[in-house]
Amino acid sequence: MSVEIYLVRHGIAADRGEYATDEERPLTEEGGRKTRKVAKELLKLGLQFDLILTSPLVRARQTAKILQAADLGKKIEISSALAPEGDIQTWLK
């Protein structure tokens, strides 16, 4: 069985100084707009994801929801392994 993994980085986030922690920073309006544009381009490529895996960061969850709303995938899973302090190596095993 082969697995294809596509990485999509979150969109542009609000400035750090506006929020108590980095994890709380949401997408800016421009970040949301550009992410929707990327989602449209991914659809044009014919991509469809079995799972949209996201970190618990607000901006990453917002990005995942934009991809889901664009019909790129139905299921979103939040994984702490993708957080800055997460252990992605364990998750990949």
PDB file of C-alpha atoms in Angstrom:
ATOM      1  CA  MET A   1       0.000   0.000   0.000  1.00  0.00           C
ATOM      2  CA  SER A   2       1.345   3.412  -0.911  1.00  0.00           C
ATOM      3  CA  VAL A   3       0.496   6.623   0.888  1.00  0.00           C
ATOM      4  CA  GLU A   4       0.701  10.098  -0.585  1.00  0.00           C
ATOM      5  CA  ILE A   5       1.153  12.994   1.815  1.00  0.00           C
ATOM      6  CA  TYR A   6       0.598  16.592   0.763  1.00  0.00           C
ATOM      7  CA  LEU A   7       1.807  19.360   3.051  1.00  0.00           C
ATOM      8  CA  VAL A   8      -0.096  22.631   3.084  1.00  0.00           C
ATOM      9  CA  ARG A   9       1.248  25.318   5.369  1.00  0.00           C
ATOM     10  CA  HIS A  10      -1.235  27.535   7.151  1.00  0.00           C
ATOM     11  CA  GLY A  11      -2.039  30.921   5.659  1.00  0.00           C
ATOM     12  CA  ILE A  12      -0.749  34.292   6.827  1.00  0.00           C
ATOM     13  CA  ALA A  13      -1.326  34.706  10.564  1.00  0.00           C
ATOM     14  CA  ALA A  14      -2.010  37.755  12.714  1.00  0.00           C
ATOM     15  CA  ASP A  15       0.952  39.499  14.321  1.00  0.00           C
ATOM     16  CA  ARG A  16       2.436  37.853  17.403  1.00  0.00           C
ATOM     17  CA  GLY A  17       2.017  40.905  19.620  1.00  0.00           C
ATOM     18  CA  GLU A  18      -1.762  40.865  19.315  1.00  0.00           C
ATOM     19  CA  TYR A  19      -2.260  37.530  21.136  1.00  0.00           C
ATOM     20  CA  ALA A  20      -1.227  36.058  24.476  1.00  0.00           C
ATOM     21  CA  THR A  21       0.342  32.974  22.887  1.00  0.00           C
ATOM     22  CA  ASP A  22       1.538  31.975  19.429  1.00  0.00           C
ATOM     23  CA  GLU A  23      -1.006  29.145  19.388  1.00  0.00           C
ATOM     24  CA  GLU A  24      -3.909  31.640  19.491  1.00  0.00           C
ATOM     25  CA  ARG A  25      -2.923  33.581  16.361  1.00  0.00           C
ATOM     26  CA  PRO A  26      -5.638  33.289  13.683  1.00  0.00           C
ATOM     27  CA  LEU A  27      -5.396  33.762   9.945  1.00  0.00           C
ATOM     28  CA  THR A  28      -5.544  37.320   8.717  1.00  0.00           C
ATOM     29  CA  GLU A  29      -8.160  38.254   6.130  1.00  0.00           C
ATOM     30  CA  GLU A  30      -5.426  38.051   3.494  1.00  0.00           C
ATOM     31  CA  GLY A  31      -4.309  34.688   4.871  1.00  0.00           C
ATOM     32  CA  GLY A  32      -7.821  33.297   4.521  1.00  0.00           C
ATOM     33  CA  ARG A  33      -8.190  34.707   1.012  1.00  0.00           C
ATOM     34  CA  LYS A  34      -4.866  33.244  -0.160  1.00  0.00           C
ATOM     35  CA  THR A  35      -5.660  29.891   1.434  1.00  0.00           C
ATOM     36  CA  ARG A  36      -8.993  29.750  -0.423  1.00  0.00           C
ATOM     37  CA  LYS A  37      -7.093  30.503  -3.635  1.00  0.00           C
ATOM     38  CA  VAL A  38      -4.655  27.651  -2.950  1.00  0.00           C
ATOM     39  CA  ALA A  39      -7.603  25.337  -2.238  1.00  0.00           C
ATOM     40  CA  LYS A  40      -9.122  26.166  -5.644  1.00  0.00           C
ATOM     41  CA  GLU A  41      -5.819  25.378  -7.349  1.00  0.00           C
ATOM     42  CA  LEU A  42      -5.543  22.050  -5.522  1.00  0.00           C
ATOM     43  CA  LEU A  43      -9.044  21.182  -6.739  1.00  0.00           C
ATOM     44  CA  LYS A  44      -8.011  21.990 -10.307  1.00  0.00           C
ATOM     45  CA  LEU A  45      -5.256  19.396  -9.902  1.00  0.00           C
ATOM     46  CA  GLY A  46      -7.944  16.843  -9.074  1.00  0.00           C
ATOM     47  CA  LEU A  47      -6.771  16.280  -5.520  1.00  0.00           C
ATOM     48  CA  GLN A  48      -9.043  14.747  -2.905  1.00  0.00           C
ATOM     49  CA  PHE A  49      -7.753  13.992   0.579  1.00  0.00           C
ATOM     50  CA  ASP A  50      -8.843  11.046   2.715  1.00  0.00           C
ATOM     51  CA  LEU A  51      -7.822  13.004   5.793  1.00  0.00           C
ATOM     52  CA  ILE A  52      -6.899  16.597   6.559  1.00  0.00           C
ATOM     53  CA  LEU A  53      -4.503  16.409   9.476  1.00  0.00           C
ATOM     54  CA  THR A  54      -3.858  19.645  11.349  1.00  0.00           C
ATOM     55  CA  SER A  55      -2.049  20.910  14.396  1.00  0.00           C
ATOM     56  CA  PRO A  56      -4.115  22.367  17.248  1.00  0.00           C
ATOM     57  CA  LEU A  57      -2.959  25.926  16.430  1.00  0.00           C
ATOM     58  CA  VAL A  58      -5.874  28.227  15.572  1.00  0.00           C
ATOM     59  CA  ARG A  59      -4.466  29.267  12.183  1.00  0.00           C
ATOM     60  CA  ALA A  60      -3.760  25.667  11.201  1.00  0.00           C
ATOM     61  CA  ARG A  61      -7.296  24.568  12.154  1.00  0.00           C
ATOM     62  CA  GLN A  62      -8.714  27.490  10.154  1.00  0.00           C
ATOM     63  CA  THR A  63      -6.632  26.445   7.147  1.00  0.00           C
ATOM     64  CA  ALA A  64      -7.895  22.860   7.471  1.00  0.00           C
ATOM     65  CA  LYS A  65     -11.502  24.093   7.570  1.00  0.00           C
ATOM     66  CA  ILE A  66     -10.943  26.132   4.407  1.00  0.00           C
ATOM     67  CA  LEU A  67      -9.606  23.031   2.634  1.00  0.00           C
ATOM     68  CA  GLN A  68     -12.592  21.039   3.895  1.00  0.00           C
ATOM     69  CA  ALA A  69     -15.064  23.734   2.783  1.00  0.00           C
ATOM     70  CA  ALA A  70     -13.492  23.611  -0.691  1.00  0.00           C
ATOM     71  CA  ASP A  71     -14.389  19.889  -0.842  1.00  0.00           C
ATOM     72  CA  LEU A  72     -10.782  18.721  -0.713  1.00  0.00           C
ATOM     73  CA  GLY A  73     -11.581  16.312   2.119  1.00  0.00           C
ATOM     74  CA  LYS A  74     -14.385  15.448   4.509  1.00  0.00           C
ATOM     75  CA  LYS A  75     -12.503  14.457   7.659  1.00  0.00           C
ATOM     76  CA  ILE A  76     -10.314  16.745   9.775  1.00  0.00           C
ATOM     77  CA  GLU A  77      -8.180  15.301  12.547  1.00  0.00           C
ATOM     78  CA  ILE A  78      -6.327  17.484  15.034  1.00  0.00           C
ATOM     79  CA  SER A  79      -2.972  16.063  16.107  1.00  0.00           C
ATOM     80  CA  SER A  80      -0.674  17.452  18.775  1.00  0.00           C
ATOM     81  CA  ALA A  81       2.157  15.695  16.908  1.00  0.00           C
ATOM     82  CA  LEU A  82       2.013  18.572  14.419  1.00  0.00           C
ATOM     83  CA  ALA A  83       2.270  21.267  17.092  1.00  0.00           C
ATOM     84  CA  PRO A  84       5.618  23.068  17.448  1.00  0.00           C
ATOM     85  CA  GLU A  85       6.527  20.894  20.452  1.00  0.00           C
ATOM     86  CA  GLY A  86       4.957  17.785  18.895  1.00  0.00           C
ATOM     87  CA  ASP A  87       6.648  14.523  17.956  1.00  0.00           C
ATOM     88  CA  ILE A  88       5.892  13.948  14.283  1.00  0.00           C
ATOM     89  CA  GLN A  89       8.359  11.038  14.108  1.00  0.00           C
ATOM     90  CA  THR A  90       6.230   8.995  16.501  1.00  0.00           C
ATOM     91  CA  TRP A  91       3.091   9.793  14.512  1.00  0.00           C
ATOM     92  CA  LEU A  92       4.715   8.751  11.222  1.00  0.00           C
ATOM     93  CA  LYS A  93       5.568   5.309  12.600  1.00  0.00           C
TER      94      LYS A  93
END
